[in-house]
Amino acid sequence: MTSGRDDHDFTTRVDHTLTRFVEHQRSLFAAMGPDLDELADAAIAFVEGGKRLRPQFCLAGWLVAGGDPDEPGIVPAAASLEWLQGSALVHDDLMDGSDTRRGRPAVHRAFEASHRDAGRVGDPAGFGESVAVLLGDLMLSWCDEMFRASDLPTVPAALAYLDLCKTEVVAGQFLDVVGQTRATLSVAEAMRVVRYKSAKYTVERPLHMGAALAGADATMIDALSEVALPLGEAFQLRDDVLGVFGDPAVTGKPAGDDLREGKRTVLVARAHELADEAGRALLTEGLGTADAVDALATLIRTSGALDAVEADISRLEAQADAAIDRLGGRAPEVLHPLALKATRRAS
């Protein structure tokens, strides 16, 4: 965690751990039928190429709380969070009707296409949707299985934070789904979605899990929350900006995809707050339509919403940086580079 080489070594170990885990699952599937190879292939392909932020935050919590950097058990514990992330994304893409993920077809679209290519009977779209639900559920189960298999003696204490993480991300997803049914969403309401759908499960709970695995006390857990919540919120606000203005070649998603899908993000809430009457009418009528994407992106810029969200990100970064410095010890060395990676990114 102290150098690019160390980061690369850890992510490589995470990658290998995920691959070995799926090969073990594949051996179990072999007794159940050959069709299950397709599910194993889809699982490992889906988690390839991610940023590995959640495992890195889990490792960071471990190190800041005094965990041994050479302890092999921290790798599968941290890597297990990739299955939680995979589960959330597979289901998220299905709910949003997204066509792509990381430059490739979303799982439900890929299996819809495979249904057609194989000349199967029945509804291709329904088949793709069903497989996406099942694969997301399987990945969620694998998260628990891999976390427990780390065999660290502190796993029972850390499981409390994994349980909270799963509950909070579902709650945040539900708040998001409900928010999409409303004509408008205030900035405060949109930020509540950010906190539970992203900030806690991307940064706070992975930090807590790693720290709990290292035997952290309640004071350390609370201090990590002071870092994690503003940092996690800044992470998601950056995601919102990239969802409108990101380079498709880097993000793997079409430009303006969030606007096309009608997502009521903080960026959209800021635009509604700052725009004039004509701008608010454009948001009401155009959000969720392909034809209005360019006009909405322009409105977000000209209304000052983009600048306001960038200012929010800078403010939250400063809060997180100050909390990292207050932690002292290994925290600045471990967490400052990771904070930059989370918020100063192009994908």
Short mmCIF file of C-alpha atoms in Angstrom, two decimals:
data_model
loop_
_atom_site.label_atom_id
_atom_site.label_comp_id
_atom_site.label_asym_id
_atom_site.label_seq_id
_atom_site.Cartn_x
_atom_site.Cartn_y
_atom_site.Cartn_z
CA MET A 1 0.00 0.00 0.00
CA THR A 2 2.99 2.29 0.14
CA SER A 3 3.98 2.14 -3.52
CA GLY A 4 2.59 1.45 -6.95
CA ARG A 5 4.48 -1.85 -6.94
CA ASP A 6 2.91 -2.87 -3.60
CA ASP A 7 -0.57 -1.99 -4.90
CA HIS A 8 0.03 -4.02 -8.04
CA ASP A 9 1.27 -7.01 -6.04
CA PHE A 10 -1.81 -6.96 -3.81
CA THR A 11 -4.28 -6.64 -6.69
CA THR A 12 -2.50 -9.47 -8.51
CA ARG A 13 -2.90 -11.65 -5.41
CA VAL A 14 -6.59 -10.70 -5.27
CA ASP A 15 -6.98 -11.66 -8.94
CA HIS A 16 -5.32 -15.03 -8.38
CA THR A 17 -7.43 -15.69 -5.29
CA LEU A 18 -10.66 -15.02 -7.20
CA THR A 19 -9.55 -17.29 -10.04
CA ARG A 20 -8.61 -20.15 -7.70
CA PHE A 21 -11.92 -19.78 -5.89
CA VAL A 22 -13.90 -20.09 -9.13
CA GLU A 23 -11.87 -23.12 -10.19
CA HIS A 24 -12.86 -24.76 -6.89
CA GLN A 25 -16.50 -23.88 -7.52
CA ARG A 26 -16.19 -25.22 -11.06
CA SER A 27 -15.13 -28.59 -9.65
CA LEU A 28 -18.29 -28.62 -7.53
CA PHE A 29 -20.40 -27.65 -10.54
CA ALA A 30 -18.92 -30.52 -12.58
CA ALA A 31 -21.03 -33.04 -10.68
CA MET A 32 -24.18 -31.01 -11.31
CA GLY A 33 -24.07 -30.70 -15.08
CA PRO A 34 -22.00 -29.21 -17.94
CA ASP A 35 -24.25 -26.18 -18.40
CA LEU A 36 -22.91 -24.70 -15.16
CA ASP A 37 -19.53 -24.02 -16.77
CA GLU A 38 -21.23 -21.08 -18.44
CA LEU A 39 -22.15 -19.63 -15.05
CA ALA A 40 -18.61 -20.03 -13.70
CA ASP A 41 -17.19 -18.44 -16.85
CA ALA A 42 -19.55 -15.47 -16.50
CA ALA A 43 -18.67 -14.98 -12.83
CA ILE A 44 -14.91 -14.81 -13.27
CA ALA A 45 -15.20 -12.74 -16.46
CA PHE A 46 -17.41 -10.22 -14.68
CA VAL A 47 -14.96 -9.48 -11.87
CA GLU A 48 -11.97 -9.17 -14.21
CA GLY A 49 -10.55 -5.70 -14.67
CA GLY A 50 -12.15 -3.92 -11.73
CA LYS A 51 -10.37 -1.25 -9.70
CA ARG A 52 -10.24 -3.53 -6.61
CA LEU A 53 -11.00 -0.53 -4.42
CA ARG A 54 -13.00 -2.43 -1.83
CA PRO A 55 -10.29 -5.05 -1.27
CA GLN A 56 -7.74 -2.24 -1.07
CA PHE A 57 -9.79 -0.41 1.56
CA CYS A 58 -10.15 -3.67 3.51
CA LEU A 59 -6.37 -4.11 3.41
CA ALA A 60 -5.95 -0.46 4.42
CA GLY A 61 -8.14 -0.97 7.50
CA TRP A 62 -6.07 -4.03 8.37
CA LEU A 63 -2.78 -2.14 8.06
CA VAL A 64 -3.93 1.01 9.87
CA ALA A 65 -5.15 -1.14 12.78
CA GLY A 66 -1.77 -2.87 13.03
CA GLY A 67 -2.35 -6.00 10.95
CA ASP A 68 0.65 -7.91 9.63
CA PRO A 69 1.17 -7.01 5.95
CA ASP A 70 2.47 -10.54 5.30
CA GLU A 71 -0.57 -12.33 6.76
CA PRO A 72 -1.94 -14.46 3.87
CA GLY A 73 -5.46 -14.62 5.31
CA ILE A 74 -6.16 -10.95 4.63
CA VAL A 75 -6.07 -11.57 0.86
CA PRO A 76 -9.13 -13.85 0.57
CA ALA A 77 -10.97 -11.78 3.18
CA ALA A 78 -10.40 -8.63 1.14
CA ALA A 79 -10.93 -10.35 -2.22
CA SER A 80 -14.35 -11.59 -1.10
CA LEU A 81 -15.65 -8.04 -1.42
CA GLU A 82 -15.27 -8.31 -5.20
CA TRP A 83 -18.10 -10.84 -5.15
CA LEU A 84 -20.27 -8.41 -3.20
CA GLN A 85 -19.45 -5.70 -5.73
CA GLY A 86 -20.10 -8.09 -8.62
CA SER A 87 -23.48 -9.04 -7.18
CA ALA A 88 -24.51 -5.42 -6.76
CA LEU A 89 -23.41 -4.46 -10.28
CA VAL A 90 -25.06 -7.41 -12.04
CA HIS A 91 -28.35 -6.61 -10.33
CA ASP A 92 -27.87 -2.85 -10.82
CA ASP A 93 -27.36 -3.26 -14.57
CA LEU A 94 -30.50 -5.39 -14.76
CA MET A 95 -32.61 -2.88 -12.83
CA ASP A 96 -31.26 0.03 -14.88
CA GLY A 97 -31.63 -1.78 -18.20
CA SER A 98 -27.96 -1.06 -18.93
CA ASP A 99 -26.52 -2.54 -22.10
CA THR A 100 -22.83 -2.45 -21.15
CA ARG A 101 -20.47 -2.78 -18.20
CA ARG A 102 -16.73 -2.04 -18.51
CA GLY A 103 -17.00 -1.94 -22.28
CA ARG A 104 -18.65 -5.37 -22.52
CA PRO A 105 -22.29 -6.45 -22.67
CA ALA A 106 -24.03 -6.44 -19.30
CA VAL A 107 -24.69 -9.95 -17.97
CA HIS A 108 -28.38 -9.96 -18.83
CA ARG A 109 -27.59 -8.76 -22.36
CA ALA A 110 -24.80 -11.32 -22.81
CA PHE A 111 -27.04 -14.23 -21.85
CA GLU A 112 -29.89 -12.82 -23.93
CA ALA A 113 -27.51 -12.89 -26.92
CA SER A 114 -26.25 -16.40 -26.10
CA HIS A 115 -29.86 -17.62 -25.99
CA ARG A 116 -30.41 -16.32 -29.53
CA ASP A 117 -27.06 -17.57 -30.82
CA ALA A 118 -27.72 -21.08 -29.51
CA GLY A 119 -31.21 -21.19 -31.03
CA ARG A 120 -32.82 -21.95 -27.68
CA VAL A 121 -36.57 -21.92 -27.26
CA GLY A 122 -38.39 -19.37 -25.12
CA ASP A 123 -37.85 -15.67 -24.50
CA PRO A 124 -34.20 -14.54 -24.88
CA ALA A 125 -34.69 -11.39 -22.77
CA GLY A 126 -36.37 -13.33 -19.97
CA PHE A 127 -33.56 -15.88 -20.01
CA GLY A 128 -30.93 -13.14 -19.72
CA GLU A 129 -32.78 -11.49 -16.86
CA SER A 130 -33.17 -14.77 -14.98
CA VAL A 131 -29.48 -15.63 -15.31
CA ALA A 132 -28.50 -12.15 -14.09
CA VAL A 133 -30.61 -12.57 -10.96
CA LEU A 134 -29.12 -16.00 -10.29
CA LEU A 135 -25.53 -14.92 -10.94
CA GLY A 136 -25.91 -11.91 -8.66
CA ASP A 137 -27.32 -14.13 -5.92
CA LEU A 138 -24.50 -16.63 -6.39
CA MET A 139 -21.84 -13.92 -6.10
CA LEU A 140 -23.43 -12.66 -2.88
CA SER A 141 -23.21 -16.17 -1.44
CA TRP A 142 -19.60 -16.49 -2.59
CA CYS A 143 -18.71 -13.27 -0.75
CA ASP A 144 -19.67 -14.86 2.57
CA GLU A 145 -18.02 -18.16 1.70
CA MET A 146 -14.68 -16.63 0.74
CA PHE A 147 -14.65 -14.21 3.68
CA ARG A 148 -15.18 -17.07 6.16
CA ALA A 149 -12.58 -19.22 4.37
CA SER A 150 -9.84 -16.69 5.22
CA ASP A 151 -9.64 -18.59 8.54
CA LEU A 152 -8.49 -15.56 10.52
CA PRO A 153 -9.46 -15.92 14.20
CA THR A 154 -11.16 -12.51 14.16
CA VAL A 155 -13.59 -13.38 11.33
CA PRO A 156 -16.63 -13.58 13.69
CA ALA A 157 -16.08 -9.98 14.87
CA ALA A 158 -15.56 -8.72 11.32
CA LEU A 159 -18.67 -10.50 10.00
CA ALA A 160 -20.84 -7.98 11.86
CA TYR A 161 -19.52 -5.27 9.49
CA LEU A 162 -20.02 -7.45 6.42
CA ASP A 163 -23.62 -8.05 7.50
CA LEU A 164 -24.16 -4.31 7.94
CA CYS A 165 -22.58 -3.67 4.57
CA LYS A 166 -24.98 -6.01 2.77
CA THR A 167 -28.02 -4.54 4.53
CA GLU A 168 -26.94 -0.95 3.83
CA VAL A 169 -26.26 -1.47 0.13
CA VAL A 170 -29.70 -3.06 -0.37
CA ALA A 171 -31.28 -0.21 1.60
CA GLY A 172 -29.41 2.33 -0.51
CA GLN A 173 -30.44 0.57 -3.70
CA PHE A 174 -34.07 0.62 -2.55
CA LEU A 175 -33.84 4.34 -1.76
CA ASP A 176 -32.45 4.82 -5.26
CA VAL A 177 -35.26 2.81 -6.87
CA VAL A 178 -37.88 4.76 -4.90
CA GLY A 179 -36.15 8.04 -5.79
CA GLN A 180 -36.48 7.27 -9.49
CA THR A 181 -40.29 7.18 -9.06
CA ARG A 182 -40.40 10.81 -7.91
CA ALA A 183 -40.58 13.78 -10.22
CA THR A 184 -37.68 15.44 -8.44
CA LEU A 185 -35.17 14.52 -5.77
CA SER A 186 -33.60 17.09 -3.46
CA VAL A 187 -29.85 17.27 -3.00
CA ALA A 188 -30.25 15.99 0.57
CA GLU A 189 -32.32 13.01 -0.61
CA ALA A 190 -29.83 12.22 -3.38
CA MET A 191 -26.96 12.42 -0.89
CA ARG A 192 -28.72 9.93 1.39
CA VAL A 193 -28.75 7.47 -1.52
CA VAL A 194 -25.05 8.17 -2.06
CA ARG A 195 -24.24 7.44 1.57
CA TYR A 196 -26.01 4.08 1.76
CA LYS A 197 -25.71 2.80 -1.79
CA SER A 198 -22.05 3.69 -2.25
CA ALA A 199 -20.09 5.47 0.49
CA LYS A 200 -20.63 2.93 3.23
CA TYR A 201 -20.18 -0.16 1.12
CA THR A 202 -17.29 1.14 -0.97
CA VAL A 203 -15.17 2.68 1.78
CA GLU A 204 -16.53 2.59 5.33
CA ARG A 205 -17.45 -1.06 5.80
CA PRO A 206 -14.41 -2.45 3.94
CA LEU A 207 -12.20 -0.31 6.21
CA HIS A 208 -14.13 -1.55 9.24
CA MET A 209 -13.85 -5.19 8.14
CA GLY A 210 -10.11 -4.95 7.68
CA ALA A 211 -9.64 -3.14 10.98
CA ALA A 212 -11.87 -5.61 12.85
CA LEU A 213 -9.87 -8.49 11.40
CA ALA A 214 -6.77 -6.83 12.90
CA GLY A 215 -8.49 -6.54 16.29
CA ALA A 216 -9.35 -2.81 16.22
CA ASP A 217 -11.28 -1.30 19.12
CA ALA A 218 -14.36 0.92 18.91
CA THR A 219 -12.27 4.12 18.97
CA MET A 220 -10.36 3.05 15.86
CA ILE A 221 -13.59 2.01 14.10
CA ASP A 222 -15.14 5.43 14.80
CA ALA A 223 -12.01 7.24 13.61
CA LEU A 224 -12.09 5.26 10.35
CA SER A 225 -15.71 6.32 9.81
CA GLU A 226 -14.60 9.96 9.95
CA VAL A 227 -12.33 9.19 7.01
CA ALA A 228 -14.63 6.86 5.15
CA LEU A 229 -17.93 8.70 4.91
CA PRO A 230 -16.68 11.90 3.26
CA LEU A 231 -14.28 9.91 1.10
CA GLY A 232 -16.99 7.47 0.02
CA GLU A 233 -19.35 10.32 -0.79
CA ALA A 234 -16.65 12.03 -2.85
CA PHE A 235 -16.06 8.72 -4.65
CA GLN A 236 -19.72 8.46 -5.66
CA LEU A 237 -19.99 12.12 -6.68
CA ARG A 238 -16.99 11.54 -8.96
CA ASP A 239 -18.89 8.54 -10.35
CA ASP A 240 -21.89 10.79 -11.01
CA VAL A 241 -19.72 13.24 -12.93
CA LEU A 242 -18.15 10.45 -14.97
CA GLY A 243 -21.61 9.04 -15.68
CA VAL A 244 -22.37 12.21 -17.65
CA PHE A 245 -19.02 13.59 -18.78
CA GLY A 246 -16.69 10.55 -18.72
CA ASP A 247 -14.82 9.33 -21.77
CA PRO A 248 -16.58 6.14 -23.00
CA ALA A 249 -13.23 4.67 -24.04
CA VAL A 250 -12.13 4.88 -20.40
CA THR A 251 -15.39 4.32 -18.48
CA GLY A 252 -16.68 1.49 -20.67
CA LYS A 253 -20.13 3.14 -20.68
CA PRO A 254 -21.69 5.44 -23.31
CA ALA A 255 -21.33 9.17 -22.62
CA GLY A 256 -24.32 10.55 -20.75
CA ASP A 257 -25.55 7.07 -19.83
CA ASP A 258 -26.85 8.23 -16.43
CA LEU A 259 -28.98 10.86 -18.13
CA ARG A 260 -30.24 8.39 -20.72
CA GLU A 261 -31.23 6.00 -17.93
CA GLY A 262 -32.94 8.82 -16.02
CA LYS A 263 -30.84 8.56 -12.85
CA ARG A 264 -31.67 11.25 -10.31
CA THR A 265 -28.13 11.75 -9.08
CA VAL A 266 -26.77 14.57 -6.94
CA LEU A 267 -25.59 16.18 -10.19
CA VAL A 268 -29.17 16.20 -11.50
CA ALA A 269 -30.52 17.41 -8.14
CA ARG A 270 -28.00 20.28 -8.16
CA ALA A 271 -29.05 21.20 -11.70
CA HIS A 272 -32.71 21.25 -10.67
CA GLU A 273 -31.82 23.45 -7.70
CA LEU A 274 -29.77 25.93 -9.76
CA ALA A 275 -31.52 26.01 -13.15
CA ASP A 276 -34.14 28.52 -14.23
CA GLU A 277 -37.73 27.53 -15.02
CA ALA A 278 -36.88 26.49 -18.58
CA GLY A 279 -33.98 24.37 -17.33
CA ARG A 280 -36.16 22.61 -14.77
CA ALA A 281 -38.73 21.91 -17.49
CA LEU A 282 -36.00 20.37 -19.63
CA LEU A 283 -34.95 18.15 -16.71
CA THR A 284 -38.54 17.05 -16.12
CA GLU A 285 -39.23 16.25 -19.76
CA GLY A 286 -35.82 15.12 -20.98
CA LEU A 287 -34.34 13.03 -18.18
CA GLY A 288 -34.49 9.39 -19.19
CA THR A 289 -34.66 10.03 -22.94
CA ALA A 290 -31.86 9.55 -25.45
CA ASP A 291 -32.68 12.68 -27.45
CA ALA A 292 -32.13 15.09 -24.53
CA VAL A 293 -28.75 13.82 -23.33
CA ASP A 294 -26.65 16.55 -24.97
CA ALA A 295 -29.02 19.33 -23.91
CA LEU A 296 -29.10 18.06 -20.33
CA ALA A 297 -25.31 17.79 -20.17
CA THR A 298 -25.09 21.39 -21.37
CA LEU A 299 -27.64 22.47 -18.76
CA ILE A 300 -25.65 20.78 -16.00
CA ARG A 301 -22.60 22.78 -17.05
CA THR A 302 -24.26 26.15 -17.64
CA SER A 303 -26.46 26.05 -14.53
CA GLY A 304 -23.38 25.71 -12.34
CA ALA A 305 -24.36 22.22 -11.18
CA LEU A 306 -21.12 20.64 -12.37
CA ASP A 307 -19.03 23.29 -10.61
CA ALA A 308 -21.12 22.85 -7.45
CA VAL A 309 -20.56 19.09 -7.40
CA GLU A 310 -16.84 19.53 -8.07
CA ALA A 311 -16.78 21.90 -5.09
CA ASP A 312 -18.60 19.27 -3.01
CA ILE A 313 -15.97 16.70 -4.01
CA SER A 314 -13.13 19.04 -3.01
CA ARG A 315 -14.79 19.81 0.34
CA LEU A 316 -15.33 16.11 1.09
CA GLU A 317 -11.75 15.27 0.06
CA ALA A 318 -10.46 17.89 2.48
CA GLN A 319 -12.58 16.43 5.31
CA ALA A 320 -11.26 12.94 4.60
CA ASP A 321 -7.65 14.14 4.38
CA ALA A 322 -7.94 15.91 7.73
CA ALA A 323 -9.43 12.79 9.34
CA ILE A 324 -6.59 10.66 7.91
CA ASP A 325 -4.01 13.01 9.41
CA ARG A 326 -5.76 12.88 12.78
CA LEU A 327 -5.47 9.08 12.77
CA GLY A 328 -1.68 9.32 12.50
CA GLY A 329 0.44 6.20 12.59
CA ARG A 330 0.38 4.35 9.29
CA ALA A 331 -2.86 6.04 8.20
CA PRO A 332 -1.37 8.89 6.10
CA GLU A 333 1.04 6.56 4.31
CA VAL A 334 -1.69 4.00 3.58
CA LEU A 335 -4.83 6.06 3.08
CA HIS A 336 -3.79 9.28 1.31
CA PRO A 337 -2.76 7.51 -1.94
CA LEU A 338 -5.90 5.38 -1.83
CA ALA A 339 -8.08 8.46 -1.32
CA LEU A 340 -6.60 10.04 -4.43
CA LYS A 341 -7.21 6.85 -6.40
CA ALA A 342 -10.86 6.88 -5.34
CA THR A 343 -11.68 10.49 -6.22
CA ARG A 344 -9.15 11.63 -8.86
CA ARG A 345 -10.00 9.07 -11.51
CA ALA A 346 -11.28 8.87 -15.07
CA SER A 347 -13.23 5.63 -14.79
#
